[in-house]
Tab-separated table of C-alpha atoms in Angstrom:
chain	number	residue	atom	x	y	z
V	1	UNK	CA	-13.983	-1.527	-21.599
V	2	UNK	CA	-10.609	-0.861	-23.080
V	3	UNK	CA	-7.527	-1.784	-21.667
V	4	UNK	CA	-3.869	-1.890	-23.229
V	5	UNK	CA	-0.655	-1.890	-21.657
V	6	UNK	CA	2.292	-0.034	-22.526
V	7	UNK	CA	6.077	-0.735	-22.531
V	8	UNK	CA	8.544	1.365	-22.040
V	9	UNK	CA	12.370	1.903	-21.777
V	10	UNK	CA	13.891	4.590	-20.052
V	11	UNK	CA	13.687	7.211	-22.643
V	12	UNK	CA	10.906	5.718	-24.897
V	13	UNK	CA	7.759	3.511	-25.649
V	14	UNK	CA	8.581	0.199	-27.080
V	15	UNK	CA	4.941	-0.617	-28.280
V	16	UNK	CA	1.197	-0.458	-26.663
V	17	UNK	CA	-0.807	-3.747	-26.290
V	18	UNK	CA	-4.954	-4.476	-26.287
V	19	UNK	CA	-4.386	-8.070	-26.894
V	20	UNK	CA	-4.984	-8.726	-23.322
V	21	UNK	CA	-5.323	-12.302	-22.415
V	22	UNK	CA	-5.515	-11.683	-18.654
V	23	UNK	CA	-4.487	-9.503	-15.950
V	24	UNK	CA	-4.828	-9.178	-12.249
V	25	UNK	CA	-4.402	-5.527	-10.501
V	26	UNK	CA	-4.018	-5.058	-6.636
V	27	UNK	CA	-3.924	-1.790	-4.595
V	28	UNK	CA	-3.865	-1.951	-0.375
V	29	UNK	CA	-3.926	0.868	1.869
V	30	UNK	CA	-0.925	-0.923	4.018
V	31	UNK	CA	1.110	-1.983	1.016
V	32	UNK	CA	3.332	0.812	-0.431
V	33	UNK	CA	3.323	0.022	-3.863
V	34	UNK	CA	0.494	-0.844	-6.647
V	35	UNK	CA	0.910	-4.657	-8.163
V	36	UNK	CA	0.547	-5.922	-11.445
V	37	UNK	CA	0.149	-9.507	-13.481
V	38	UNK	CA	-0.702	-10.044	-17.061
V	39	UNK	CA	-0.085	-11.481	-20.156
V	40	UNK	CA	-0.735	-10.441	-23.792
V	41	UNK	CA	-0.188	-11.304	-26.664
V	42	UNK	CA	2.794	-9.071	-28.860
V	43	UNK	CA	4.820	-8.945	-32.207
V	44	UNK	CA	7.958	-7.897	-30.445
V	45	UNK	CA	11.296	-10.638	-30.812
V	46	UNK	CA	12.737	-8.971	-27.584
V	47	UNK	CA	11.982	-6.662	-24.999
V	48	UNK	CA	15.426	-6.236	-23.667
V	49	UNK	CA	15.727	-2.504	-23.019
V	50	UNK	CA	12.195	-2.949	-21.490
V	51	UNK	CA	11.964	-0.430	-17.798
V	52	UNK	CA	8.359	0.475	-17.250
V	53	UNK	CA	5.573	-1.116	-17.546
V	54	UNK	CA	2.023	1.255	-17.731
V	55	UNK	CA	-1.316	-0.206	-17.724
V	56	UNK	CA	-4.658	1.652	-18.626
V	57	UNK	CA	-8.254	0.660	-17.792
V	58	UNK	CA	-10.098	3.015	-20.549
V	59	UNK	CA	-8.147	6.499	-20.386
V	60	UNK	CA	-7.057	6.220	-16.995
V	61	UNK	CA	-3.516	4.853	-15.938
V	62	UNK	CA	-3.716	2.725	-12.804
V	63	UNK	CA	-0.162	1.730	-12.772
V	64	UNK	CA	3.430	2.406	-13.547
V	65	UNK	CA	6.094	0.592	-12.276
V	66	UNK	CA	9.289	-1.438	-12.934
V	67	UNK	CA	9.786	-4.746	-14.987
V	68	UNK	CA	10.159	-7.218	-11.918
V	69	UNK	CA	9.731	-9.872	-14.400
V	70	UNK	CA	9.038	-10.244	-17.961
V	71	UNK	CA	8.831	-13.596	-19.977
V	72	UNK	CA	8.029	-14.516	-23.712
V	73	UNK	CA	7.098	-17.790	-25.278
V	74	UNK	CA	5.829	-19.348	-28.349
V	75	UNK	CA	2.543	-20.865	-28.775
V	76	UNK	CA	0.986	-22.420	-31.920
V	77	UNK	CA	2.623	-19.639	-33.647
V	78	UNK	CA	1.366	-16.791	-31.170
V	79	UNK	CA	3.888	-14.962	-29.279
V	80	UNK	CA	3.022	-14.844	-25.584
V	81	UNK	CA	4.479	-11.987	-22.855
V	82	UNK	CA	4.295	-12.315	-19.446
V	83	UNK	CA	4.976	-9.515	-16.459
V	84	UNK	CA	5.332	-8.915	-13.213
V	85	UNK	CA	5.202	-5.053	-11.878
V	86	UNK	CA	5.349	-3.001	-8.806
V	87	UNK	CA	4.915	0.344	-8.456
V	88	UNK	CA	7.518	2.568	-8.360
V	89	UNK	CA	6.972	3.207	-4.750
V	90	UNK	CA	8.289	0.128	-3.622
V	91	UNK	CA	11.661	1.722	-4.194
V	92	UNK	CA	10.879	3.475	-1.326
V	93	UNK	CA	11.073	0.158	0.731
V	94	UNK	CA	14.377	-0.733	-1.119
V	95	UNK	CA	16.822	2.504	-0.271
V	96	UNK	CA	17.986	3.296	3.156
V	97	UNK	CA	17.863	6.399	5.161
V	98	UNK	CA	21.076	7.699	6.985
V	99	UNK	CA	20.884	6.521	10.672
V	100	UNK	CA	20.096	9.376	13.263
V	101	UNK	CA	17.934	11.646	14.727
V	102	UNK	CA	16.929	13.945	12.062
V	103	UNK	CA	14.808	17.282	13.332
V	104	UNK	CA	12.185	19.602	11.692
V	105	UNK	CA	10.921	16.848	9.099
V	106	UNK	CA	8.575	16.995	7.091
V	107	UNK	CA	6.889	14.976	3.749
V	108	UNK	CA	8.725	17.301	1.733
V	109	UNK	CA	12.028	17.416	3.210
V	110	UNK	CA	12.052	13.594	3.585
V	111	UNK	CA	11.271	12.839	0.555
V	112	UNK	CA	12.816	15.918	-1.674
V	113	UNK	CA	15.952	16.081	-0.040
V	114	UNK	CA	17.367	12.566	-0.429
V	115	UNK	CA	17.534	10.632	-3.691
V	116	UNK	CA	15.915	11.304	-6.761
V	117	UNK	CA	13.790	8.247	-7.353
V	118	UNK	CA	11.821	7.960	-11.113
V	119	UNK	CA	8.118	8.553	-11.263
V	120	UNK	CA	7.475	9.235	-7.552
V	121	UNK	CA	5.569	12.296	-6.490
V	122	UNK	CA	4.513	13.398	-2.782
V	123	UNK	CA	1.316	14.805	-0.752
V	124	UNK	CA	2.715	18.919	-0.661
V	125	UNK	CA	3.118	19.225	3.022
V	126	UNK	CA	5.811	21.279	4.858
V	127	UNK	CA	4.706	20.289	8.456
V	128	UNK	CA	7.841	19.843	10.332
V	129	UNK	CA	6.208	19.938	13.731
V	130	UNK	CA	8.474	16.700	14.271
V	131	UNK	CA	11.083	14.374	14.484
V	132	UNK	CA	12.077	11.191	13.121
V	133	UNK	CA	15.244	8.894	14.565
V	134	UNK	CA	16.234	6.065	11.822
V	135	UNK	CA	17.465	3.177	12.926
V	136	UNK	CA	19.899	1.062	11.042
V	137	UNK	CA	18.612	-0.566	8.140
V	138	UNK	CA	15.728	1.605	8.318
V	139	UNK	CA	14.188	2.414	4.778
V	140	UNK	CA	12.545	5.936	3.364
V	141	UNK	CA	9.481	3.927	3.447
V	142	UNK	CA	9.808	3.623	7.745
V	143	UNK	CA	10.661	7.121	7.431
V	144	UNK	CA	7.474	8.283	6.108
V	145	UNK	CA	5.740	5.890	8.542
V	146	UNK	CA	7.348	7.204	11.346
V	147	UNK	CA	6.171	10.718	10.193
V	148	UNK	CA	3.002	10.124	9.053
V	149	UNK	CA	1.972	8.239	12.149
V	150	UNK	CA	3.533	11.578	14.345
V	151	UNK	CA	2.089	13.873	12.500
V	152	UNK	CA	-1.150	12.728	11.643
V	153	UNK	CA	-1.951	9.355	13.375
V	154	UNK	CA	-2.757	7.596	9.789
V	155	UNK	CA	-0.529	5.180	8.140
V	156	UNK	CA	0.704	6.259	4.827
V	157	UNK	CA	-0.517	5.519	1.661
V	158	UNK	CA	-0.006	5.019	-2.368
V	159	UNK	CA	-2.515	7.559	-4.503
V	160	UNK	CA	-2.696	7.550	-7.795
V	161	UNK	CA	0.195	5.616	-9.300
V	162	UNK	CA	2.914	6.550	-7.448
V	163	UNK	CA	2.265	9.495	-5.125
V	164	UNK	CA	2.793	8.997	-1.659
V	165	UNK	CA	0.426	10.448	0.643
V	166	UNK	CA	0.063	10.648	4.852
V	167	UNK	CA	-3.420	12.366	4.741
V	168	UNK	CA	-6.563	10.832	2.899
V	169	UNK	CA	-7.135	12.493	-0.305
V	170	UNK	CA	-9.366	15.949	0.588
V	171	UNK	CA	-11.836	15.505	-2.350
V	172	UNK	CA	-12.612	11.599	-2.024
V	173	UNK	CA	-15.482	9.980	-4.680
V	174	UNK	CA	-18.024	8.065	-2.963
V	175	UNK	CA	-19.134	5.642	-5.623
V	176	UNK	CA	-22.479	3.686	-4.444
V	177	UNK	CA	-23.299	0.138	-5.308
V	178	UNK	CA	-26.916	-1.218	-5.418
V	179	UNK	CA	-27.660	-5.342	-5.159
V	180	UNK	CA	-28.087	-4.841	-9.178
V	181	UNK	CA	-24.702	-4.190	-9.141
V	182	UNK	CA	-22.546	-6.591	-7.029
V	183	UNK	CA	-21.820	-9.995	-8.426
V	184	UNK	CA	-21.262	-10.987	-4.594
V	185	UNK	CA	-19.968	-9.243	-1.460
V	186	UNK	CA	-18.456	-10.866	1.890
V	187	UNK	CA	-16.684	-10.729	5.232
V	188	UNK	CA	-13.239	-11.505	6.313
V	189	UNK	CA	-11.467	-11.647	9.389
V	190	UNK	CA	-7.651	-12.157	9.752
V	191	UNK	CA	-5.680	-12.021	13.389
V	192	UNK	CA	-2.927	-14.237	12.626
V	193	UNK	CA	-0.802	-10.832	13.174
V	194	UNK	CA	-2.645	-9.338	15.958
V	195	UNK	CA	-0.027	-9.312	19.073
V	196	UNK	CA	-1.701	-9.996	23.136
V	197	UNK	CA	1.366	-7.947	25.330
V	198	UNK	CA	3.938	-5.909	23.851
V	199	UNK	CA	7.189	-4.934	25.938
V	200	UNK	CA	9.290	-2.662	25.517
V	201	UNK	CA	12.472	-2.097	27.314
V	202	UNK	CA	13.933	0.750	29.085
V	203	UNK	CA	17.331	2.806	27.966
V	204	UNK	CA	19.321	0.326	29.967
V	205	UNK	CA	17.496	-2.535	28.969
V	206	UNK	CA	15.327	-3.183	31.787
V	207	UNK	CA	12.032	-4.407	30.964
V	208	UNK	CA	8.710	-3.199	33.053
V	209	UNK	CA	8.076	0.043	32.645
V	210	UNK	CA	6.674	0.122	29.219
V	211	UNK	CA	3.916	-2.528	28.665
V	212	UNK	CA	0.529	-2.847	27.146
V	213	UNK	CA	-2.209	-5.533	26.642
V	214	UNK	CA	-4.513	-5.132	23.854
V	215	UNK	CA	-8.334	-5.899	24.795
V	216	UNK	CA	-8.893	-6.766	21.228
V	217	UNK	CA	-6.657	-9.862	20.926
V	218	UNK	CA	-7.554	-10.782	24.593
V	219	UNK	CA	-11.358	-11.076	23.283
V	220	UNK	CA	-10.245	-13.447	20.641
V	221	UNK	CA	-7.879	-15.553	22.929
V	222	UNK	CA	-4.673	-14.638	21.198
V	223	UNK	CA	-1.721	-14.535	23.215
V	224	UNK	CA	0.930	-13.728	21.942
V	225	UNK	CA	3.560	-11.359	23.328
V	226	UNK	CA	6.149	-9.344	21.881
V	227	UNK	CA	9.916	-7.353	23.409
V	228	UNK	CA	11.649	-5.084	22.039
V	229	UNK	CA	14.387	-2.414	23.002
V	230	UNK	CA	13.928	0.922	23.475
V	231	UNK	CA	12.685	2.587	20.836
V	232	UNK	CA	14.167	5.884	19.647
V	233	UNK	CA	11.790	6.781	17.032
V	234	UNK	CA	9.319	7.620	20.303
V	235	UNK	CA	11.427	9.033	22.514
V	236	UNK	CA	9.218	11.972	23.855
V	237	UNK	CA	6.182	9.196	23.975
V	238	UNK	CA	7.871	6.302	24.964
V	239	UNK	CA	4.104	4.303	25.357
V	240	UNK	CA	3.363	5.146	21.687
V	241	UNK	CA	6.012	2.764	20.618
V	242	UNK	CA	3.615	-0.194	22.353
V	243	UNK	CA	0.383	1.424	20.610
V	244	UNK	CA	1.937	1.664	17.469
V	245	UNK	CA	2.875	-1.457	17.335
V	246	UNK	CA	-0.372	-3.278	18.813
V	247	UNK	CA	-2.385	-0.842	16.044
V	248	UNK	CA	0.139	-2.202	13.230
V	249	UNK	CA	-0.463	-5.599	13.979
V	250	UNK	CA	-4.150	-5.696	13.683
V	251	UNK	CA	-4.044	-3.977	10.377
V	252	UNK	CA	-6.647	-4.940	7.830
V	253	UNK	CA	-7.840	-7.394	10.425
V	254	UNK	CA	-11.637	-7.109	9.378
V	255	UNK	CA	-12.736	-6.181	5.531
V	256	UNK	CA	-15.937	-5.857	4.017
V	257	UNK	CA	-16.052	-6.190	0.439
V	258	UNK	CA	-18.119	-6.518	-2.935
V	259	UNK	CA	-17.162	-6.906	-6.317
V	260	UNK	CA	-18.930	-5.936	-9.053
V	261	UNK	CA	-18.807	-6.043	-13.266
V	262	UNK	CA	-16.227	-2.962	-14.750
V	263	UNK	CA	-14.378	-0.458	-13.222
V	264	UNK	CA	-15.572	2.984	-12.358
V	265	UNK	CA	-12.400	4.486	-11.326
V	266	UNK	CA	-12.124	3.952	-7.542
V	267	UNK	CA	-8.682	4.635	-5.697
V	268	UNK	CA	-7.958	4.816	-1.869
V	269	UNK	CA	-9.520	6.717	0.565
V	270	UNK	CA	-12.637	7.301	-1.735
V	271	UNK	CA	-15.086	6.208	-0.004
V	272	UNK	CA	-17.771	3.531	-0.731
V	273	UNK	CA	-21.834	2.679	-0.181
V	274	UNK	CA	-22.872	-0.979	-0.268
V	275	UNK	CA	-24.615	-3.575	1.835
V	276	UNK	CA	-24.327	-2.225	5.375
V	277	UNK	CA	-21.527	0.250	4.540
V	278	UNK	CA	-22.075	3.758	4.106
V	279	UNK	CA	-19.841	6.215	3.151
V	280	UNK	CA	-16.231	4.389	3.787
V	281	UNK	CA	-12.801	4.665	3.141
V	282	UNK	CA	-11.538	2.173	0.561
V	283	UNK	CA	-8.875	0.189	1.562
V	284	UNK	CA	-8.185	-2.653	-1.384
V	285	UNK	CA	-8.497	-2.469	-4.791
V	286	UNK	CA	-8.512	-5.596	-6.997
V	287	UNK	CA	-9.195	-5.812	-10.575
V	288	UNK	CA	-9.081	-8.756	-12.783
V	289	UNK	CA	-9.928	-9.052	-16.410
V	290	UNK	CA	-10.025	-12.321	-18.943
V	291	UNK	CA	-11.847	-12.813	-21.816
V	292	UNK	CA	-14.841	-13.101	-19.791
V	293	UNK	CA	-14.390	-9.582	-19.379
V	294	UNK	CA	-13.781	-7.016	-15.809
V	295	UNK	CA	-14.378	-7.346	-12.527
V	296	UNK	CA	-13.703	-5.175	-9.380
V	297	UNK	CA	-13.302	-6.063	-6.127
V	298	UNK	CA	-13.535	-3.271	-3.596
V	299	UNK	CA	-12.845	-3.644	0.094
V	300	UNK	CA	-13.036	-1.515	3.358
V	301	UNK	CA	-11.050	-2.118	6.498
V	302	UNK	CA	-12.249	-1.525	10.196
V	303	UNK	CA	-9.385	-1.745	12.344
V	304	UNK	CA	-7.062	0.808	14.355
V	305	UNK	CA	-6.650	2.589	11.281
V	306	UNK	CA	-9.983	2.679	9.415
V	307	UNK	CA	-13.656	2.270	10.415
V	308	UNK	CA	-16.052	0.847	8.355
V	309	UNK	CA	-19.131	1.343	10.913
């Protein structure tokens, strides 16, 4: 299977690479941004106007984002580069939203009407049957959690390369894998986040009125509790604040997963058949390649989000 990687500057493509000595590609339904790691092997002497890195698995492109970090060496004569990427969506979790309450919001408003950040596109959906209140310090990425999780219930999400999305996609792929197929498939549990009691304080900072327990973390003996102040961004639902919270923190807390030889093309929310799961949202993607060749590891979540049963 094919795969080169492109550099870019702002206004043009340095060079293409299929010298690929390894790379390592991660996607994660709670993690606004797509990841990349590799290194190849180029004939460039510098890469200084370098901006974008692409990379392609066959004819598809499974990620653009910004030069985080790029290093070049010398070996035995061979010249060796080295990257880091995210996607250009974490950008999203590095500019700040005005603080306020801000009325009839929707995806499009939020994210059309503020800056104009490279490569980014958006879900089309004028729904502004809410609100959002920003706190200080809050990011456009909060902002379209806030929204999302009003509007829909369902934490946001990157599609694609860099398309932001707060419904799953409408036409999802199910792709099937037999026992012929997976080179091994697993289990794992994680609660180190998962909170016991959450309080949250009134206006005048009096605590009591708002609280919740989670059964969940009291069946695996966590305890753990967490206060907060009032929270503005739930001001017509104060006791969504606590649920929100309690969901948030058990994110991705079981996965089911198999990973198998290739890649067929899988993003999020397509769903997946194999072992004991039928028919479920994907939640991780994570491909690596060497010279041993490709290998995908899909996962599926079940947790307050996503159910994989």
């Amino acid at each position: 299977m094919n795969v080169r990687i492109a550099v870019r500057s702002r206004t043009e493509l340095i060079a293409e690479y299929d010298k690929i000595l390894s790379f390592s590609f991660g996607k994660d339904v709670y993690t606004p941004w797509t990841s990349l790691k590799a290194s190849f092997i180029s004939d460039e002497a510098s890469f200084l106007t370098a901006a974008e890195i692409k990379l392609y698995i066959g004819e598809k492109l499974i990620h653009h984002g910004l030069v985080d970090r790029l290093e070049q060496r010398l070996e035995n004569g061979v010249r060796i580069t080295s990257v880091s990427s995210k996607g250009f969506t974490s950008l999203l979790c590095r500019n700040q939203l005005e603080p306020g309450l801000k009325t009839s919001v929707s995806i499009n408003s939020l994210m059309d009407g503020i800056y104009t950040l490279p490569h980014i596109t958006h879900e089309d959906n004028s729904n502004t049957s809410s609100y959002i209140y920003v706190k200080n310090g809050s990011s456009i990425w909060d902002g379209i959690v806030n929204l999302s999780y009003k509007l829909t219930e369902n934490y946001p999400f990157i599609s694609g390369t860099n398309h932001v999305r707060i419904t799953p996609e409408p036409l999802p792929e199910n792709f099937t894998f037999g026992s012929s197929d997976i080179i091994c498939m697993g289990t794992e549990y994680s609660y180190n986040r998962t909170l016991s009691h959450l309080h949250m304080a009134e206006l005048d900072g009096i605590y009591g009125s708002f609280e919740y327990e989670d059964t969940f973390a009291a069946s695996k003996e966590i305890v753990r509790h967490l206060y907060f102040e009032f929270d503005r961004q739930f001001v017509n639902e104060p006791q969504q604040a606590l649920i929100y919270r309690a969901k948030y923190a058990k994110r991705g807390s079981q996965r089911y997963f198999c990973r198998y030889s290739g890649y067929r093309g899988e993003d999020l929310t397509d769903t997946a058949t194999f072992g004991g799961i039928s028919s479920k949202k994907i939640c991780t993607i994570d491909i690596k390649g060497d010279s041993d060749g490709i290998t995908t590891e899909i996962g599926v979540y079940n947790d307050s989000f996503y159910s994989a049963y």
